[in-house]
């Protein structure tokens, strides 16, 4: 009985060692195949890259949109400045009359000042939101146009993908491996036709 158990254990160990060697051989073969396939795929990639922001700023419409947004921002800034001057005037009157006003007038003036301050804060928040919405809406057609131009260039030049190099996302692109091409000038020319 002991012999049978020992024999079965030895057979099981031998089988496990053999199976492990086969798995290791298959893993190294699979790894080599994957590396080879990866190298082949990597070397055949044809891609483009550009600064999206730079291309956007090169559009003739960009300056017009920025000027419109800046004019709107100035209008809101003037209104905020006017409201601030009104608040400062009322606050100054409140401080000057503090000693001579009856208590009920003091409370009334405090409420007016608090109300002006709340309105000013609310207006600033609304102005920020309105500016953001106006900018988003004004820039939307430019983004669409730029995206279409990039897509068309990608199809024309048969790029697998086009990288955006803004924000230092790709601080280094080795164009000697694969087939990378800076398409900034191509995009700018297409946008300015």
C-alpha positions as a LaTeX table, in Angstrom:
\begin{tabular}{lrrr}
\hline
Residue & $x$ (\AA) & $y$ (\AA) & $z$ (\AA) \\
\hline
Unk1 & 0.00 & 0.00 & 0.00 \\
Unk2 & 2.85 & 2.37 & 0.87 \\
Unk3 & 4.52 & 1.52 & $-2.41$ \\
Unk4 & 1.39 & 2.42 & $-4.34$ \\
Unk5 & 1.10 & 5.82 & $-2.62$ \\
Unk6 & 4.80 & 6.61 & $-3.13$ \\
Unk7 & 4.61 & 5.51 & $-6.80$ \\
Unk8 & 1.48 & 7.60 & $-7.38$ \\
Unk9 & 3.15 & 10.62 & $-5.77$ \\
Unk10 & 6.28 & 10.24 & $-7.92$ \\
Unk11 & 4.18 & 9.90 & $-11.08$ \\
Unk12 & 2.16 & 12.99 & $-10.12$ \\
Unk13 & 5.31 & 15.02 & $-9.43$ \\
Unk14 & 6.87 & 13.98 & $-12.72$ \\
Unk15 & 3.72 & 14.90 & $-14.59$ \\
Unk16 & 3.55 & 18.30 & $-12.85$ \\
Unk17 & 7.19 & 19.09 & $-13.69$ \\
Unk18 & 6.63 & 18.10 & $-17.32$ \\
Unk19 & 3.46 & 20.18 & $-17.52$ \\
Unk20 & 5.24 & 23.17 & $-16.02$ \\
Unk21 & 8.03 & 22.93 & $-18.60$ \\
Unk22 & 5.44 & 22.78 & $-21.41$ \\
Unk23 & 3.60 & 25.83 & $-19.99$ \\
Unk24 & 6.90 & 27.74 & $-19.67$ \\
Unk25 & 7.86 & 26.80 & $-23.26$ \\
Unk26 & 4.43 & 27.86 & $-24.52$ \\
Unk27 & 4.62 & 31.11 & $-22.52$ \\
Unk28 & 8.02 & 32.00 & $-23.96$ \\
Unk29 & 6.81 & 31.11 & $-27.47$ \\
Unk30 & 3.64 & 33.15 & $-26.95$ \\
Unk31 & 5.68 & 36.01 & $-25.52$ \\
Unk32 & 8.06 & 35.94 & $-28.49$ \\
Unk33 & 5.14 & 35.82 & $-30.90$ \\
Unk34 & 3.42 & 38.71 & $-29.17$ \\
Unk35 & 6.61 & 40.77 & $-29.22$ \\
Unk36 & 7.11 & 40.04 & $-32.90$ \\
Unk37 & 3.51 & 40.90 & $-33.73$ \\
Unk38 & 3.78 & 44.04 & $-31.57$ \\
Unk39 & 6.93 & 45.12 & $-33.40$ \\
Unk40 & 5.34 & 44.50 & $-36.77$ \\
Unk41 & 2.22 & 46.44 & $-35.86$ \\
Unk42 & 4.23 & 49.22 & $-34.23$ \\
Unk43 & 6.52 & 49.66 & $-37.22$ \\
Unk44 & 3.62 & 49.87 & $-39.67$ \\
Unk45 & 1.66 & 52.53 & $-37.76$ \\
Unk46 & 1.23 & 55.70 & $-39.78$ \\
Unk47 & 0.25 & 58.60 & $-37.56$ \\
Unk48 & 0.11 & 62.36 & $-37.50$ \\
Unk49 & 0.55 & 64.85 & $-34.70$ \\
Unk50 & $-0.17$ & 68.53 & $-34.12$ \\
Unk51 & $-0.93$ & 71.16 & $-31.51$ \\
Unk52 & $-4.72$ & 71.43 & $-31.51$ \\
Unk53 & $-4.61$ & 74.81 & $-29.73$ \\
Unk54 & $-2.13$ & 76.23 & $-32.22$ \\
Unk55 & $-4.25$ & 75.03 & $-35.16$ \\
Unk56 & $-7.37$ & 76.52 & $-33.55$ \\
Unk57 & $-5.67$ & 79.89 & $-33.03$ \\
Unk58 & $-4.55$ & 79.94 & $-36.66$ \\
Unk59 & $-8.18$ & 80.02 & $-37.85$ \\
Unk60 & $-9.27$ & 83.45 & $-39.14$ \\
Unk61 & $-12.57$ & 83.15 & $-37.23$ \\
Unk62 & $-10.75$ & 82.58 & $-33.95$ \\
Unk63 & $-9.76$ & 86.24 & $-33.57$ \\
Unk64 & $-13.32$ & 87.38 & $-34.28$ \\
Unk65 & $-14.74$ & 85.01 & $-31.68$ \\
Unk66 & $-12.15$ & 86.03 & $-29.07$ \\
Unk67 & $-12.87$ & 89.74 & $-29.71$ \\
Unk68 & $-16.62$ & 89.18 & $-29.32$ \\
Unk69 & $-16.09$ & 87.30 & $-26.04$ \\
Unk70 & $-13.71$ & 90.00 & $-24.76$ \\
Unk71 & $-16.26$ & 92.73 & $-25.59$ \\
Unk72 & $-18.93$ & 90.82 & $-23.69$ \\
Unk73 & $-16.53$ & 90.36 & $-20.75$ \\
Unk74 & $-15.83$ & 94.13 & $-20.72$ \\
Unk75 & $-19.57$ & 94.87 & $-20.68$ \\
Unk76 & $-20.04$ & 92.62 & $-17.65$ \\
Unk77 & $-16.96$ & 94.10 & $-15.96$ \\
Unk78 & $-18.33$ & 97.64 & $-16.41$ \\
Unk79 & $-21.66$ & 96.62 & $-14.90$ \\
Unk80 & $-19.90$ & 94.97 & $-11.94$ \\
Unk81 & $-17.81$ & 98.10 & $-11.45$ \\
Unk82 & $-20.96$ & 100.28 & $-11.53$ \\
Unk83 & $-22.63$ & 98.05 & $-8.92$ \\
Unk84 & $-19.52$ & 98.18 & $-6.75$ \\
Unk85 & $-19.45$ & 102.00 & $-6.91$ \\
Unk86 & $-23.13$ & 102.11 & $-5.94$ \\
Unk87 & $-22.43$ & 99.81 & $-2.99$ \\
Unk88 & $-19.41$ & 101.89 & $-1.90$ \\
Unk89 & $-21.47$ & 105.10 & $-2.08$ \\
Unk90 & $-24.27$ & 103.64 & 0.07 \\
Unk91 & $-21.76$ & 102.15 & 2.49 \\
Unk92 & $-20.03$ & 105.51 & 2.85 \\
Unk93 & $-23.39$ & 107.20 & 3.53 \\
Unk94 & $-24.17$ & 104.52 & 6.10 \\
Unk95 & $-20.84$ & 105.04 & 7.89 \\
Unk96 & $-21.22$ & 108.83 & 7.82 \\
Unk97 & $-24.74$ & 108.73 & 9.25 \\
Unk98 & $-24.15$ & 105.96 & 11.76 \\
Unk99 & $-24.08$ & 108.31 & 14.74 \\
Unk100 & $-27.08$ & 110.43 & 13.71 \\
Unk101 & $-29.54$ & 107.82 & 12.32 \\
Unk102 & $-32.23$ & 106.36 & 14.54 \\
Unk103 & $-31.99$ & 102.61 & 15.12 \\
Unk104 & $-34.73$ & 101.63 & 12.65 \\
Unk105 & $-33.06$ & 103.62 & 9.80 \\
Unk106 & $-29.73$ & 101.94 & 10.66 \\
Unk107 & $-31.33$ & 98.50 & 10.33 \\
Unk108 & $-32.99$ & 99.53 & 7.08 \\
Unk109 & $-29.65$ & 100.73 & 5.64 \\
Unk110 & $-27.90$ & 97.55 & 6.82 \\
Unk111 & $-30.52$ & 95.45 & 5.02 \\
Unk112 & $-30.10$ & 97.57 & 1.86 \\
Unk113 & $-26.34$ & 97.08 & 1.98 \\
Unk114 & $-26.70$ & 93.34 & 2.54 \\
Unk115 & $-29.17$ & 93.14 & $-0.33$ \\
Unk116 & $-26.82$ & 95.07 & $-2.64$ \\
Unk117 & $-23.93$ & 92.81 & $-1.68$ \\
Unk118 & $-26.01$ & 89.67 & $-2.33$ \\
Unk119 & $-27.18$ & 91.03 & $-5.68$ \\
Unk120 & $-23.60$ & 91.83 & $-6.63$ \\
Unk121 & $-22.40$ & 88.32 & $-5.79$ \\
Unk122 & $-25.33$ & 86.78 & $-7.65$ \\
Unk123 & $-24.66$ & 88.97 & $-10.70$ \\
Unk124 & $-20.96$ & 88.02 & $-10.73$ \\
Unk125 & $-21.88$ & 84.33 & $-10.68$ \\
Unk126 & $-24.46$ & 84.81 & $-13.44$ \\
Unk127 & $-21.95$ & 86.80 & $-15.50$ \\
Unk128 & $-19.33$ & 84.04 & $-15.21$ \\
Unk129 & $-21.89$ & 81.44 & $-16.27$ \\
Unk130 & $-23.16$ & 83.58 & $-19.17$ \\
Unk131 & $-19.60$ & 84.22 & $-20.38$ \\
Unk132 & $-18.75$ & 80.53 & $-20.24$ \\
Unk133 & $-21.90$ & 79.61 & $-22.15$ \\
Unk134 & $-21.30$ & 82.35 & $-24.75$ \\
Unk135 & $-17.72$ & 81.20 & $-25.25$ \\
Unk136 & $-18.75$ & 77.55 & $-25.56$ \\
Unk137 & $-21.45$ & 78.43 & $-28.08$ \\
Unk138 & $-19.19$ & 80.75 & $-30.09$ \\
Unk139 & $-16.30$ & 78.25 & $-30.21$ \\
Unk140 & $-18.45$ & 75.24 & $-31.10$ \\
Unk141 & $-18.43$ & 75.84 & $-34.90$ \\
Unk142 & $-14.65$ & 76.37 & $-34.83$ \\
Unk143 & $-14.10$ & 73.08 & $-33.01$ \\
Unk144 & $-16.38$ & 71.31 & $-35.47$ \\
Unk145 & $-14.56$ & 72.81 & $-38.46$ \\
Unk146 & $-11.13$ & 71.93 & $-37.04$ \\
Unk147 & $-12.21$ & 68.38 & $-36.17$ \\
Unk148 & $-13.57$ & 67.89 & $-39.69$ \\
Unk149 & $-10.33$ & 69.15 & $-41.26$ \\
Unk150 & $-8.26$ & 66.86 & $-39.02$ \\
Unk151 & $-10.53$ & 63.90 & $-39.83$ \\
Unk152 & $-10.29$ & 64.61 & $-43.59$ \\
Unk153 & $-6.49$ & 64.87 & $-43.42$ \\
Unk154 & $-6.37$ & 61.65 & $-41.42$ \\
Unk155 & $-8.37$ & 59.87 & $-44.11$ \\
Unk156 & $-6.46$ & 61.47 & $-47.01$ \\
Unk157 & $-3.04$ & 60.60 & $-45.59$ \\
Unk158 & $-4.26$ & 57.21 & $-44.28$ \\
Unk159 & $-3.21$ & 57.89 & $-40.69$ \\
Unk160 & $-4.08$ & 55.28 & $-38.06$ \\
Unk161 & $-4.47$ & 58.12 & $-35.57$ \\
Unk162 & $-3.57$ & 61.77 & $-34.99$ \\
Unk163 & $-2.05$ & 62.84 & $-31.67$ \\
Unk164 & $-2.73$ & 66.16 & $-29.96$ \\
Unk165 & 0.57 & 67.37 & $-28.50$ \\
Unk166 & $-0.96$ & 70.09 & $-26.31$ \\
Unk167 & $-0.32$ & 70.21 & $-22.56$ \\
Unk168 & 2.94 & 68.36 & $-23.06$ \\
Unk169 & 0.95 & 65.12 & $-23.44$ \\
Unk170 & 3.60 & 63.81 & $-25.80$ \\
Unk171 & 6.87 & 65.52 & $-24.87$ \\
Unk172 & 8.75 & 63.29 & $-27.31$ \\
Unk173 & 7.63 & 61.58 & $-30.49$ \\
Unk174 & 10.20 & 59.41 & $-32.22$ \\
Unk175 & 9.30 & 59.64 & $-35.89$ \\
Unk176 & 12.07 & 57.24 & $-36.89$ \\
Unk177 & 10.07 & 54.37 & $-35.35$ \\
Unk178 & 6.76 & 54.04 & $-37.10$ \\
Unk179 & 5.72 & 56.64 & $-39.59$ \\
Unk180 & 4.93 & 59.81 & $-37.65$ \\
Unk181 & 4.36 & 63.11 & $-39.38$ \\
Unk182 & 3.87 & 66.63 & $-38.02$ \\
Unk183 & 0.68 & 67.79 & $-39.74$ \\
Unk184 & 0.48 & 71.28 & $-38.18$ \\
Unk185 & 1.21 & 73.11 & $-41.43$ \\
Unk186 & $-1.09$ & 70.85 & $-43.45$ \\
Unk187 & $-3.97$ & 71.57 & $-41.06$ \\
Unk188 & $-3.28$ & 75.33 & $-40.96$ \\
Unk189 & $-3.21$ & 75.49 & $-44.76$ \\
Unk190 & $-6.49$ & 73.57 & $-45.00$ \\
Unk191 & $-8.13$ & 75.88 & $-42.44$ \\
Unk192 & $-7.00$ & 79.05 & $-44.18$ \\
Unk193 & $-8.18$ & 78.14 & $-47.69$ \\
\hline
\end{tabular}
